[in-house]
Structures are given as structure tokens and as C-alpha cells.
Coordinates of C-alpha atoms in Angstrom, one line a residue:
X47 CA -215.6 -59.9 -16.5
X48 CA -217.3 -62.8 -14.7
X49 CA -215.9 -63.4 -11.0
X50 CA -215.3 -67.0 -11.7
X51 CA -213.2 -66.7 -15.1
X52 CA -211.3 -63.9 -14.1
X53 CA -210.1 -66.2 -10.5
X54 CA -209.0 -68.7 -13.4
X55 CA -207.0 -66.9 -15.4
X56 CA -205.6 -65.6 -12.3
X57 CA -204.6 -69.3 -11.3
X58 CA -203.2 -69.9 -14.9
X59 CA -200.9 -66.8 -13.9
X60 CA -199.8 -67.8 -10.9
X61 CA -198.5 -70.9 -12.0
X62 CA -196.7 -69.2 -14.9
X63 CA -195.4 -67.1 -12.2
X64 CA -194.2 -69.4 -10.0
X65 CA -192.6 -72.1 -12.8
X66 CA -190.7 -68.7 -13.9
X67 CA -189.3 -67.5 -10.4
X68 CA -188.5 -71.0 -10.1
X69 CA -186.5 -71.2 -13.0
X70 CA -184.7 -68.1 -11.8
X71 CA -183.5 -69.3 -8.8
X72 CA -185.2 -68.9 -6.0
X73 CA -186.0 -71.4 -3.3
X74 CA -188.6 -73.7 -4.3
X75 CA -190.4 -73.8 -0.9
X76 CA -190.6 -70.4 -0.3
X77 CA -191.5 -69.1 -4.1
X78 CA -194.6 -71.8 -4.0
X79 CA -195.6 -70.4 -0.9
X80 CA -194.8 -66.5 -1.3
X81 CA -196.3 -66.4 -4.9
X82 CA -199.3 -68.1 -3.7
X83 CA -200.1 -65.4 -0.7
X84 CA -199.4 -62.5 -3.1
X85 CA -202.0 -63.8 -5.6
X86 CA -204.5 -64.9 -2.7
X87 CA -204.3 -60.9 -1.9
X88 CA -204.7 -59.8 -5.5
X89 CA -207.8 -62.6 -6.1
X90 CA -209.2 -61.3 -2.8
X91 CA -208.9 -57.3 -3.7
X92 CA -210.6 -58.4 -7.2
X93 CA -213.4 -60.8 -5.1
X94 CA -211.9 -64.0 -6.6
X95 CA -210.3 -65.3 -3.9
X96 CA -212.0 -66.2 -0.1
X97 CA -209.3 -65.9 3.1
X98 CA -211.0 -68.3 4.7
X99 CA -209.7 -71.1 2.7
X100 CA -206.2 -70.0 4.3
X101 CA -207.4 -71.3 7.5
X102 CA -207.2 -75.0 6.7
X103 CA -203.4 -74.5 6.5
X104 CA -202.9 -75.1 10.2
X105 CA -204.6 -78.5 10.1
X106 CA -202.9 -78.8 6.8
X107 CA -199.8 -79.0 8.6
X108 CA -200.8 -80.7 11.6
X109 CA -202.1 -83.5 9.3
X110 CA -198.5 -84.1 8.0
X111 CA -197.3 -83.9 11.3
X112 CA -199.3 -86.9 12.3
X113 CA -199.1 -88.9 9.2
X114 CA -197.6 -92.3 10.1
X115 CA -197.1 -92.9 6.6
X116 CA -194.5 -89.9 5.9
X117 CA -192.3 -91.3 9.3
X118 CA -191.3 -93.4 6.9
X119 CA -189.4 -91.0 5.0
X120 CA -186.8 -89.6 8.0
X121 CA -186.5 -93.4 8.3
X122 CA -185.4 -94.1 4.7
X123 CA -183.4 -91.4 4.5
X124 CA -181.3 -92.2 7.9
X125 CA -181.2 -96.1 6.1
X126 CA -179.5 -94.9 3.0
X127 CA -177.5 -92.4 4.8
X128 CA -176.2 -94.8 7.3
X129 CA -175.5 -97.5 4.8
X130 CA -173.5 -95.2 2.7
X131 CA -171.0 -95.2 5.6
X132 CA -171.4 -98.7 5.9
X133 CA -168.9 -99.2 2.5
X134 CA -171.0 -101.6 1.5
X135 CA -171.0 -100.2 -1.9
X136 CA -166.9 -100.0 -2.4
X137 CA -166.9 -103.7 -1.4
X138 CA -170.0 -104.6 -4.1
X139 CA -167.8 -102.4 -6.6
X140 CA -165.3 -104.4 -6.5
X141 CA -166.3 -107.9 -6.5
X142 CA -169.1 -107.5 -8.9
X143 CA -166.2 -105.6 -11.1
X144 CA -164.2 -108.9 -11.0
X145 CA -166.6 -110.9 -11.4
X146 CA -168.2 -109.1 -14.7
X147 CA -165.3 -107.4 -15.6
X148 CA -163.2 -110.2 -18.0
X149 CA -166.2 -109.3 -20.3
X150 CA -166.4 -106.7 -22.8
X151 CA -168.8 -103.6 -20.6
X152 CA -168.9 -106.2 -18.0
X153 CA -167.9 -103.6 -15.9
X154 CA -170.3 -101.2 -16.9
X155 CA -172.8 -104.2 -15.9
X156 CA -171.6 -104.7 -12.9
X157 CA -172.1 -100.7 -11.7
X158 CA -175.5 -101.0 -12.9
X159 CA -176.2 -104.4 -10.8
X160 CA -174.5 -102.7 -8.1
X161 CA -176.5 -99.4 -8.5
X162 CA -179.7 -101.7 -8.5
X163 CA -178.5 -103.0 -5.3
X164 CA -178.0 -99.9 -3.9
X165 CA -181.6 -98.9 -4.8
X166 CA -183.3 -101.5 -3.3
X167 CA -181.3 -100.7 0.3
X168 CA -181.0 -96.9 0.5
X169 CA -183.3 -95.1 -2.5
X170 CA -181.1 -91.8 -2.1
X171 CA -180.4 -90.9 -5.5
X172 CA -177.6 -88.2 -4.6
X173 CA -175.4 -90.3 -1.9
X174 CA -175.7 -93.5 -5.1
X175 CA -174.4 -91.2 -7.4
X176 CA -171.7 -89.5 -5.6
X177 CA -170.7 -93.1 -4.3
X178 CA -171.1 -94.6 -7.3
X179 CA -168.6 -91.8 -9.1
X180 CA -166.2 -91.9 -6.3
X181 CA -165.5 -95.7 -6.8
X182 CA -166.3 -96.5 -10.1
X183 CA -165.5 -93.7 -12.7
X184 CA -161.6 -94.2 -12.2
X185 CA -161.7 -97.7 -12.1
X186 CA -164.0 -97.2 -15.8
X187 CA -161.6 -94.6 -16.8
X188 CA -158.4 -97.0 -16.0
X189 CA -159.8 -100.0 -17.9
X190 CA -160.3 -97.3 -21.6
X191 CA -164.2 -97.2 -21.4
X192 CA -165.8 -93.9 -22.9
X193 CA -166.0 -91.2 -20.6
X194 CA -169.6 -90.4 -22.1
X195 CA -170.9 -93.7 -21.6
X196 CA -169.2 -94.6 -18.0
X197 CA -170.5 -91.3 -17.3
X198 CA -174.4 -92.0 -18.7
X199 CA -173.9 -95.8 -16.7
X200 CA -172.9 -94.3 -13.3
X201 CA -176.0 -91.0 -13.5
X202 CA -178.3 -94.2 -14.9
X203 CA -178.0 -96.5 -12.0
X204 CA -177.4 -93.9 -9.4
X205 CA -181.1 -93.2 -10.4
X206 CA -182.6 -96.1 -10.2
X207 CA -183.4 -95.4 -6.1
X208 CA -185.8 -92.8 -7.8
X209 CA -187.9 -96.3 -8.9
X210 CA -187.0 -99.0 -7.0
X211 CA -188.3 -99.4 -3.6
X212 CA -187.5 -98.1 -0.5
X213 CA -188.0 -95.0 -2.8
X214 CA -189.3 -91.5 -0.7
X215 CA -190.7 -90.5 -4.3
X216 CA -193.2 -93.3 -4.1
X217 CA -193.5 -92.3 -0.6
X218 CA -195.4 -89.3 -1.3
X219 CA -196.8 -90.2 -4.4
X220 CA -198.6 -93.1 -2.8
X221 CA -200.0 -90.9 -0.1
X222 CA -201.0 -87.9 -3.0
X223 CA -203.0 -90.6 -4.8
X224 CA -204.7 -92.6 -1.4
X225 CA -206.4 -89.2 -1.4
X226 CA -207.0 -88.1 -4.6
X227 CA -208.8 -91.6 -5.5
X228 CA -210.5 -91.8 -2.5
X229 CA -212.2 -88.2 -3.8
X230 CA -212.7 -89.3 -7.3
X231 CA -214.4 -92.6 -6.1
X232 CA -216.9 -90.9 -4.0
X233 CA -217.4 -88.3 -6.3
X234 CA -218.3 -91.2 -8.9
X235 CA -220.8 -92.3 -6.6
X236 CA -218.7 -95.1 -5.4
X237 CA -218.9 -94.9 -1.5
X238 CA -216.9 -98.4 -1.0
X239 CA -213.7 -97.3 -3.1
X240 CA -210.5 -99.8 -2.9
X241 CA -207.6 -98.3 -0.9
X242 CA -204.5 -97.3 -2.9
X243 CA -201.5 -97.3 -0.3
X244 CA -197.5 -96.5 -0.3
X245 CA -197.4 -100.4 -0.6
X246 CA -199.2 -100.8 -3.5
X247 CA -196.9 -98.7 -5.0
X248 CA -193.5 -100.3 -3.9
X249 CA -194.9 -104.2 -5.5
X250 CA -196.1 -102.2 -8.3
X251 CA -192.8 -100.6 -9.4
X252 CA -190.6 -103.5 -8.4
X253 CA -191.4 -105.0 -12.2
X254 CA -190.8 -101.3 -14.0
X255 CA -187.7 -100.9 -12.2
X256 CA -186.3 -104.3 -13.4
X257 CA -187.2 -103.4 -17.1
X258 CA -185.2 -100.5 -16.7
X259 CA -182.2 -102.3 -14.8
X260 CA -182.8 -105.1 -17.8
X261 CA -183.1 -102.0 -20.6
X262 CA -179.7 -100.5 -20.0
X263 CA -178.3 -103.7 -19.1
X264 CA -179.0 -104.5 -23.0
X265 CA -178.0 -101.1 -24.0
X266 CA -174.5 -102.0 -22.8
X267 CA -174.3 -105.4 -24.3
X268 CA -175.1 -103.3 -27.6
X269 CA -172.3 -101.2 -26.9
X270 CA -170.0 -103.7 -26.4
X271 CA -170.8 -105.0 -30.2
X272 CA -171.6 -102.1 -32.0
X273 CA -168.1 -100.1 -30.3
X274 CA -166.2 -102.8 -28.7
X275 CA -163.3 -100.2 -27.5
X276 CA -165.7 -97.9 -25.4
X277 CA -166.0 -100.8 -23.2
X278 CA -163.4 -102.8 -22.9
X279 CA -162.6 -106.1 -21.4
X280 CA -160.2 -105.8 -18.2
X281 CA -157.8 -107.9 -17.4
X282 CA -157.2 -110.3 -13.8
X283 CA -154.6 -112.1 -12.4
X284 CA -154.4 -115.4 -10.8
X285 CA -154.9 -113.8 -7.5
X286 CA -157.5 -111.8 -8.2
X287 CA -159.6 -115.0 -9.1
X288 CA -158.8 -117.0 -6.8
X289 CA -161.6 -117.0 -4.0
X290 CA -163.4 -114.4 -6.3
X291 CA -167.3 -116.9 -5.7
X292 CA -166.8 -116.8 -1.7
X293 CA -165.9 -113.2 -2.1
X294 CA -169.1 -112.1 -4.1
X295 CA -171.1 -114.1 -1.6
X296 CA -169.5 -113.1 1.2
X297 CA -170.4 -109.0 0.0
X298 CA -173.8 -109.9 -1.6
X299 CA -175.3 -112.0 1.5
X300 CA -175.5 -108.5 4.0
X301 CA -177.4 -105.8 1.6
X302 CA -179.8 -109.0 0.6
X303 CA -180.6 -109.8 4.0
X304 CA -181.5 -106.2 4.2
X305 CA -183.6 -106.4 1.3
X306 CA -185.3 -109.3 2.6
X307 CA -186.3 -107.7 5.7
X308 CA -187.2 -104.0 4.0
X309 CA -189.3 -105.0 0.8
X310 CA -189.8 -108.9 2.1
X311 CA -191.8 -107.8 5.2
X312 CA -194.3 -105.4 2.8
X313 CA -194.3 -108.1 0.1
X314 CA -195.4 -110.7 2.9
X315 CA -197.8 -108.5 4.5
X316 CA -196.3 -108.8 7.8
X317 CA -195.0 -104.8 8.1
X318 CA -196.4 -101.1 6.4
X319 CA -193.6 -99.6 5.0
X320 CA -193.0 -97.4 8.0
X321 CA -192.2 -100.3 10.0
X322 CA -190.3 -101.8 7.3
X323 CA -188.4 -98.6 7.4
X324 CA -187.7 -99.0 11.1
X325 CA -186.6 -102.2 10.4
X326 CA -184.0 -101.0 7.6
X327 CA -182.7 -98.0 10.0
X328 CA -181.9 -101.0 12.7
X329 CA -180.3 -103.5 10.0
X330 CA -178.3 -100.8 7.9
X331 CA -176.9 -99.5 11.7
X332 CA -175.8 -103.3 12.3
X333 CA -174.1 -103.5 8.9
X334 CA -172.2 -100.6 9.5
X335 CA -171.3 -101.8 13.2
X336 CA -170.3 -104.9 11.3
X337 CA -167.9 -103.7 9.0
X338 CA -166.1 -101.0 11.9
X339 CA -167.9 -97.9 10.4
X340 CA -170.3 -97.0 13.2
X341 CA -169.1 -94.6 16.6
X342 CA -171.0 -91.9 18.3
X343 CA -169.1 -89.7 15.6
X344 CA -170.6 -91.5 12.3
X345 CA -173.8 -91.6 14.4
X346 CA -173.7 -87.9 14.5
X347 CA -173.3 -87.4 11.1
X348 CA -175.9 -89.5 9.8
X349 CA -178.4 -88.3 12.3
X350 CA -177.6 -84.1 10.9
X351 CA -177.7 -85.6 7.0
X352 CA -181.1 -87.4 7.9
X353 CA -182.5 -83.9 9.3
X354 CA -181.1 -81.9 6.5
X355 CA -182.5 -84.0 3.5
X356 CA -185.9 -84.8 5.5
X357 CA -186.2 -81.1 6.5
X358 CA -185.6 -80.0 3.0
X359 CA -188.4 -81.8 1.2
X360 CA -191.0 -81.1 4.0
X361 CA -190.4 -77.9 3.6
X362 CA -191.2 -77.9 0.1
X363 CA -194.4 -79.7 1.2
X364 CA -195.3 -77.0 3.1
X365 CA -195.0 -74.5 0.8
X366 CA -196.9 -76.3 -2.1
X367 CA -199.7 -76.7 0.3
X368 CA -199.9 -73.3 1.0
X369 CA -199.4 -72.7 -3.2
X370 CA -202.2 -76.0 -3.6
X371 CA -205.6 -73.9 -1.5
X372 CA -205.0 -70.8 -2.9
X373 CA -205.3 -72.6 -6.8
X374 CA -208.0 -74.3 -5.8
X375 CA -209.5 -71.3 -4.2
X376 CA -209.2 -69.3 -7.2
X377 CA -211.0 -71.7 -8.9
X378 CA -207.6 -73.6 -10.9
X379 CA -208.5 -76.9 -10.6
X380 CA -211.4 -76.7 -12.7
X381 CA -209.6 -75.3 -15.9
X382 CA -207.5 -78.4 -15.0
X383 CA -210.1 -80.1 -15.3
X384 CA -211.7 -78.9 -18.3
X385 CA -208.9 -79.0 -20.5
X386 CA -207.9 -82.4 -19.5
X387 CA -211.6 -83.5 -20.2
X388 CA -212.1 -81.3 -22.9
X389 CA -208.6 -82.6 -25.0
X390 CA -209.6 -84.9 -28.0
X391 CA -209.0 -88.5 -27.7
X392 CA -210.1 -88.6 -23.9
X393 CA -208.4 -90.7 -21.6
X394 CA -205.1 -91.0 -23.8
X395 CA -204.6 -87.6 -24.6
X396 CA -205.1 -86.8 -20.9
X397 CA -202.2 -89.0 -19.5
X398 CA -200.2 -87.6 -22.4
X399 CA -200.4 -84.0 -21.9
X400 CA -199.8 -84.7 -18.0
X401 CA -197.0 -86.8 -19.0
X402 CA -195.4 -84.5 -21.5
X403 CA -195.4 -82.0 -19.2
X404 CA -193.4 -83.6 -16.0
X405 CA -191.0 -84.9 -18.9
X406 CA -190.4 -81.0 -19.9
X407 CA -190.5 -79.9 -16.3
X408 CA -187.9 -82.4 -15.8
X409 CA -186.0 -80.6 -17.8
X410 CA -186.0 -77.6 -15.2
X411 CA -187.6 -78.7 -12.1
X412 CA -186.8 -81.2 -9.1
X413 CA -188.2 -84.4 -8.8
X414 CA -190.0 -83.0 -5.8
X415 CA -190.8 -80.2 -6.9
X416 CA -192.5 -81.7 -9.9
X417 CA -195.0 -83.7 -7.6
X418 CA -195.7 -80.9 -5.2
X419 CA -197.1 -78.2 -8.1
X420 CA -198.4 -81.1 -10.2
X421 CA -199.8 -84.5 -9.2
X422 CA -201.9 -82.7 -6.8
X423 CA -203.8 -80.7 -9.6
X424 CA -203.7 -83.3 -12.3
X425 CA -204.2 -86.5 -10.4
X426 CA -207.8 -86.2 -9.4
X427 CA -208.8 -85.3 -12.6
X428 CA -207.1 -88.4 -14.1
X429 CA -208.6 -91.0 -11.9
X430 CA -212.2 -89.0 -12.5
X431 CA -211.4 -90.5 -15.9
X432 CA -210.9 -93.9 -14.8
X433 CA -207.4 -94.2 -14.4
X434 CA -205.6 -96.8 -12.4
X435 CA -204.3 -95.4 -9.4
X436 CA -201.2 -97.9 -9.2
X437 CA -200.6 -97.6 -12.7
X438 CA -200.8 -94.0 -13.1
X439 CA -197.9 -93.6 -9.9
X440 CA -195.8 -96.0 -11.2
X441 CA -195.9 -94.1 -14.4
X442 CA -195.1 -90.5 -12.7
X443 CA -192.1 -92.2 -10.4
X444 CA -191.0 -93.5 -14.0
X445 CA -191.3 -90.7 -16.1
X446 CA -190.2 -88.4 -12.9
X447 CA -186.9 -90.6 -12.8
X448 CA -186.0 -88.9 -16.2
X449 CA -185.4 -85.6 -14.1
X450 CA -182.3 -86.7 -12.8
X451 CA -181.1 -87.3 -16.2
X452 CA -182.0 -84.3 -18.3
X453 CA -179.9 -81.4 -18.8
X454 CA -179.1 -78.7 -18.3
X455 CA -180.2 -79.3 -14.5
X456 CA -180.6 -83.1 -14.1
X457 CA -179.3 -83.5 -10.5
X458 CA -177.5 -86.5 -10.9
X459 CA -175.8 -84.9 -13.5
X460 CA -174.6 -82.2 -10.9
X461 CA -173.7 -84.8 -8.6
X462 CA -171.3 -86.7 -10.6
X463 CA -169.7 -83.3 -12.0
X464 CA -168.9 -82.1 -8.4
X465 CA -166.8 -85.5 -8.0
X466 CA -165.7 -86.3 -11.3
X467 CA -164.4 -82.5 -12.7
X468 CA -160.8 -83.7 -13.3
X469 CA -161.7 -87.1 -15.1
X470 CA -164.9 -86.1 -17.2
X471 CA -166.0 -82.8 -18.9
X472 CA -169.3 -81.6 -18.3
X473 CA -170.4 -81.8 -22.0
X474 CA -169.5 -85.5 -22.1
X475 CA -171.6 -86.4 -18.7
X476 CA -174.6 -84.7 -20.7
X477 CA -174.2 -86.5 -23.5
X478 CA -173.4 -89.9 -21.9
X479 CA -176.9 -89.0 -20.4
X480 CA -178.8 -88.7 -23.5
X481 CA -179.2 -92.4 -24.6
X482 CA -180.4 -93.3 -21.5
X483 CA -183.0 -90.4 -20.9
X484 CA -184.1 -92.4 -24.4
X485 CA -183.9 -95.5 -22.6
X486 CA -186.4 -94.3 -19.8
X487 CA -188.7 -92.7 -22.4
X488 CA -188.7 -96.6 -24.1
X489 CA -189.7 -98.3 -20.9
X490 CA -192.5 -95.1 -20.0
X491 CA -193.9 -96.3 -23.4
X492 CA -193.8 -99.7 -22.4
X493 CA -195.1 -99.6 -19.3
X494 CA -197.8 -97.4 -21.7
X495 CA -198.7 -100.5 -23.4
X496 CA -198.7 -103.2 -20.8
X497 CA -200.0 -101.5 -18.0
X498 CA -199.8 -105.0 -15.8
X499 CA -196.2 -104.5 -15.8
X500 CA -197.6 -102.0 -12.8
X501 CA -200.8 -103.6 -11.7
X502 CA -200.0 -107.6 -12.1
X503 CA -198.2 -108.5 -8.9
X504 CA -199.5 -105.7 -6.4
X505 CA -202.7 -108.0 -7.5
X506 CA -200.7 -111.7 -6.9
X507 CA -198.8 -110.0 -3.5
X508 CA -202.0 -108.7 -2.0
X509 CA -205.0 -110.4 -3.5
X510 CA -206.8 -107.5 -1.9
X511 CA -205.7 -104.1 -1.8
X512 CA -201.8 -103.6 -0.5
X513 CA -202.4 -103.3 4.2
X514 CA -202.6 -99.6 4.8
X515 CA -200.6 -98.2 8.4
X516 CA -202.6 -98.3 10.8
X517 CA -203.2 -94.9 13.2
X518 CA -202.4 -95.7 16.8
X519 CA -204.9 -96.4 18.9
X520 CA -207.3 -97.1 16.3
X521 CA -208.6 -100.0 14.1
X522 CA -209.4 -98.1 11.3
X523 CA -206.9 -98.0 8.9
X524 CA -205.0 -94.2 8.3
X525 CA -206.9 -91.0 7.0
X526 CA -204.9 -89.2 4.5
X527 CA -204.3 -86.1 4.6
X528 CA -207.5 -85.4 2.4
X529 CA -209.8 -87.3 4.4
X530 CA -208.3 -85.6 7.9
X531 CA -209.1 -82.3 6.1
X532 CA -212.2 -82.9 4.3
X533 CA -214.6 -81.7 7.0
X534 CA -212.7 -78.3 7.6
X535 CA -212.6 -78.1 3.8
X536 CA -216.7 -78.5 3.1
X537 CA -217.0 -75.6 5.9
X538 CA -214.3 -73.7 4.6
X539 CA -216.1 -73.5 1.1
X540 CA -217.4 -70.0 0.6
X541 CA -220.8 -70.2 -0.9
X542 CA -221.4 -73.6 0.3
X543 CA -220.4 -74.9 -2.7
X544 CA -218.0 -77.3 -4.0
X545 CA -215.3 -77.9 -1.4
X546 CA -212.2 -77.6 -2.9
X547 CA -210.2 -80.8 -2.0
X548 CA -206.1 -81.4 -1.9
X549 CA -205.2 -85.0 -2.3
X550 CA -201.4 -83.4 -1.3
X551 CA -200.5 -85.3 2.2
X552 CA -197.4 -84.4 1.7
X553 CA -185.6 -83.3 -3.2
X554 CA -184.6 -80.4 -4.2

């Protein structure tokens, strides 16, 4: 058999391999990166597979070490962490609750406002959730909504940090693509190609985000017509309107300002998103100070749930780098790439397949786990095609969000059954999830159709492409991990040949 089909069918097994070990159990991290050696030794005994590409794996690493853009995840992290303590969100709960609630699902509106809130400040799907089902689903339970669709609103808005920015999903997506379409420019001959950054990414999703926040917003208002006693009306007294404007101000004013300075400062231009994520870290530690929920304690914890939750997705970056060379060195990528190329109706039928798939991986699979095995492999191929970069990420983070949402092993679905077990069966949380996994689906196709949703104001914001970090000490703007690796890469190449290229820079 020739050398070069037999190392492709070997890379078609190992990612059958590892989607199925996966699904077994294991830990994501270390089956990416332990089925990857074993097949780099079985495409090496059969001449397939090179060791030397191996030896990029310590720059690998050292290029994700010193990646300014990815300090802005730790930073993110520590913001939402920190605000959780804050109580911000018990405080927005409650206002918002009175101030929506006298309508029928005006409650219901009121979590998802207040889970769009919480988005735009911490963009930690699992701490919105949990918080979100801790204060809201007795209060929803109390006032006679339906357990199903209380318990579809709370997983819906919890997820919304997946989309909204500050999100660490766009994060690493943004980084993924700066390489990817940096190669697929040059290999188009275009040796001048147009930056794609992390904040190109958080002006392009802000729109998407809001037609999903809008979406279930009217899927409630439906609800509230079509089944009037799922969603009741509640009832207030005289004192619990009385002051209830200077109350929702008074609660509104502190996660704004915070808002302001996070996504303000990239949308002005003045601040990358790592030192907006600075910023946030400092204003979310003064919020809590300000409402007596910061001590060396609190400090403490939030500093351990910051290393734990940052700790846990690098690792999985790790591993999928490791699981990334060794498909490329058996030669994966370009059955990628032919099939994608080769699919009838082109373009279209490209994006579709690639979509279909995270939607059924979704199904199975962590977000980040998702964009580890597969926007490294698909991505480059896509933007070969002539794929818009912004548009094609906010479309993953989109479709990605759906994850959370579909069982059997959506994770916010898990989330609010650990808190909510003696108020909500687990069969109703899955089915209060299904019309809004069909809600997401509606706004992917949307977003399908009128791709400016994506492209239109990173374009107004920026004029020019979105301000990339800058690397200390240097004018230049920031290498991504592709570009730090590229030379080690061409000489790495056994043959000569193509080098094989990982646009990865890179919660479970």
C-alpha cells in the first residue's frame, strides 16, 4: 500500500479512536495526548510517521507559555470567579424579578437579562448556572412556572457567557484562527494578509449574542400567550414597589460600570483584551470589597478556583497539541482537506459538514474539547476557501454554545441538576433544554444568512483590523503560536516538503 494513504487512514483511525475513549470516559487531555504517541509509534514502525515532528512540542509549549493573548484567560476566569462572590447576581435577581415580574414570564425575562448581565462581566458558564439555579429556580418554582421551561430559561442564559464577551471560548478561538488565516493567506499568495485578533472576535459576537438574548426573550413572550399558566404573573405589595427604580439603578449602575471598562476599552481601541482583562480582575475585586464579600479568605478561594479552571483547559491544550503534530505528521490534514474540497456544492457544503459535526459532537464532547480536536484541522482548510475569519468564529462560538445544552451530557445541564435535584427531575431539565437548543440552531441559520450580523460592526468599531497585543519589548504586533513555530516546523518537515502547520495557540 502506498506510504502516504496508509499514514491517512491511520489518522482517520486515530481520531475514531480518540472520539471513542473519549466517550468512554477518560480524561480528555491525556486520551488526546496518549492516543496520539501510540499511533506516532505504530505510523513510525509502518514508515508513516517522522519522530522528528515530536520535537516541535517543546517550543509548542513554550509558545503558549509566552502568549500574551492567552494571560487573558487566568484573568477572566479570576473576574468571574471573584464576582460570583461579589453577590452581584442575588441582588440583580431580585430587582430585575420585581421589576419584570407583575408580567406574565416576566420573571423568566428577567433571569435571562440578568444572565446576559452576568455574561458580559464573568463569561463562566458553570459559576452562571449554578448561581443562576441557586437563586432563581425556587423563586420560579414558588411563583407556578413549569419546571421544564424555568429549567430550559436558567441552562439558556447561564450559557450565554459561552457567546457574549469576556468569553475564554473566543479567547482561543480568536488565537486558533490569527494563525490558521495568516497560513491560508500566504499560501494564497497573499503576503500582506489582514490580522484576525481575539478582538475582532469579541465586537463580532456582541450582535449574535443579542439575537440570541432577543430570541429566547420572544420565546418566552410566546409562552406566556400560547400557555399562560407555565409562566405566571407574580404578585407585589405596596412595599415591594416602593423605591423599586432607585433600587434597579442602584444594582444595575456597578456590573455596567464594569462592562464599560472590560468591553468599552476594546471597543474604543484604547486596551487588548488582556489588559481589559486586568482591568476587570481590579474592578470585580472592588465590587466585591464594596458589597463586604472580599477578606484574605475569599481571596484565597478565588485565587485556587482561578488555578483549577485555568489549569484544566491548558491542559487540554497541551494534550491536543501533542494529538494536532502527530495528525498532521501522518499526513491527516490533507484528507481534511480533500473531502472538504472535494464535497459538492463547495464552500456551503464545507461549512456545513464542519458545522454538523461540532453540533453532533456537542452532543458528547466539551466545548473545549470540541475546539482543541477540531477547529485546528478544519479551520485552515475553510479559510483556503475563502471564508471570513470573523464570521466563521462567531459561527463556531455560536454553534459550540449548543454543547452546553444538549443531552445527554450538556454541562449546564449537569450543573443545574447538582443544585436543583429536590425541585426538578432530570428528564424535565432535558426537556426544558430542547426548545432552546432549537432556538440556537434558529439564530446559527441566521447568522448563516446575514453574515454581517458577525462582520458589520468589528468593521464600524475598527475601521481597520481589531489592535492586536502587543509582545513586550517589541513594536511588532504578537506572533501566534503558528507564526513562533513556523520556522522549526519548515525544518522539522521530513522530505523537505510541505511543512505541516498548527494554527492551535492554544472546559472540560
Amino acid at each position: 500500500m502506498d506510504k502516504a494513504l496508509l499514514g491517512e487512514l491511520i489518522a482517520m483511525l486515530m481520531f475514531i479512536v480518540t472520539i471513542f475513549i473519549v466517550l468512554v470516559g477518560y480524561p480528555v487531555a491525556f486520551t488526546l495526548a496518549g492516543t496520539a504517541l501510540i499511533f506516532s509509534v505504530l505510523g513510525h514502525f509502518l514508515g508513516v510517521f517522522d519522530y522528528a515532528f515530536l520535537t516541535s512540542l517543546p517550543a509548542r509549549y513554550f509558545g503558549t507559555m509566552i502568549n500574551e493573548v492567552l494571560v487573558a484567560v487566568p484573568l477572566f476566569v479570576f473576574m468571574g470567579v471573584m464576582l460570583e462572590r461579589s453577590r452581584i447576581a442575588e441582588a440583580l435577581l431580585e430587582t430585575m424579578g420585581q421589576l419584570f415580574g407583575t408580567l406574565r414570564g416576566g420573571l423568566g425575562i428577567s433571569v435571562i437579562l440578568v444572565g446576559t448581565l452576568l455574561a458580559a462581566s464573568t463569561g463562566i458558564v458553570g459559576a452562571t448556572v449554578v448561581t443562576m439555579g441557586l437563586l432563581s429556580l425556587p423563586a420560579m418554582m414558588r411563583a407556578g412556572y413549569d419546571p421544564k421551561l424555568a429549567s430550559g430559561i436558567i441552562c439558556a442564559s447561564g450559557t450565554l457567557g459561552q457567546i457574549i464577551p469576556p468569553s475564554t471560548v473566543l479567547i482561543f478561538i480568536g488565537d486558533m484562527l490569527q494563525g490558521a488565516n495568516q497560513a491560508a493567506q500566504l499560501a494564497k499568495g497573499n503576503l500582506a494578509p489582514d490580522p484576525v485578533s481575539v478582538g475582532d472576535l469579541f465586537v463580532g459576537a456582541l450582535l449574535p449574542g443579542l439575537l440570541l438574548v432577543g430570541l429566547y426573550i420572544i420565546w418566552i413572550l410566546i409562552r406566556s400567550v400560547v400557555s399562560p399558566q407555565s409562566c405566571p404573573a407574580i404578585e407585589m405589595t405596596a412595599a415591594q414597589r416602593r423605591g423599586l427604580p432607585l433600587r434597579v439603578i442602584k444594582v444595575m449602575v456597578p456590573p455596567l460600570l464594569l462592562i464599560i471598562a472590560v468591553l468599552g476599552s476594546i471597543l474604543a481601541g484604547f486596551a487588548t483584551p488582556t489588559e481589559s482583562a486586568s482591568v476587570g480582575a481590579v474592578g470585580a475585586t472592588i465590587l466585591a470589597a464594596a458589597n463586604r464579600q472580599f477578606n484574605l479568605g475569599i481571596l484565597k478561594q478565588v485565587m485556587r478556583s482561578t488555578m483549577t479552571i485555568t489549569s484544566m483547559v491548558f491542559i487540554l491544550l497541551l494534550g491536543a497539541s501533542v494529538f494536532s503534530v502527530v495528525f498532521r505528521g501522518l499526513g491527516g490534514e490533507k484528507v481534511v482537506e480533500d473531502v472538504l474540497s472535494s464535497l459538492p456544492g463547495g464552500q456551503f457544503t464545507a461549512i456545513l459538514a464542519v458545522m454538523a459535526l461540532m453540533f453532533l459532537l456537542g452532543f458528547f464532547l466539551d466545548t473545549f474539547e470540541i475546539i482543541f480536536i477540531v477547529v485546528p484541522i478544519t479551520a485552515p482548510v475553510l479559510l483556503m476557501m475563502g471564508v471570513d475569519p470573523v464570521w466563521l468564529g462567531v459561527m463556531i462560538g455560536v454553534n459550540l454554545q449548543t454543547s452546553f445544552l444538549t443531552p445527554p451530557f450538556g454541562f449546564a445541564l449537569f450543573y443545574l441538576r447538582g443544585v436543583a435535584a429536590k425541585l426538578v427531575s432530570t428528564g424535565a431539565i432535558y426537556r426544558g433544554a430542547v426548545p432552546f437548543v432549537a432556538i440556537q440552531v434558529l439564530a446559527i441559520a441566521i447568522l448563516w444568512e446575514f453574515p454581517s450580523l458577525a462582520t458589520w460592526l468589528p468593521e464600524i468599531v475598527f475601521g481597520e483590523p481589531a489592535p492586536a497585543a502587543a509582545v513586550p519589548g517589541s513594536d511588532q504586533p504578537p506572533q501566534s503560536l503558528e507564526d513562533m513555530l513556523k520556522g522549526t516546523q519548515d525544518t522539522l518537515t521530513p522530505g523537505g516538503g510541505d511543512s505541516f502547520s498548527d494554527p492551535t495557540s492554544q472546559f472540560k
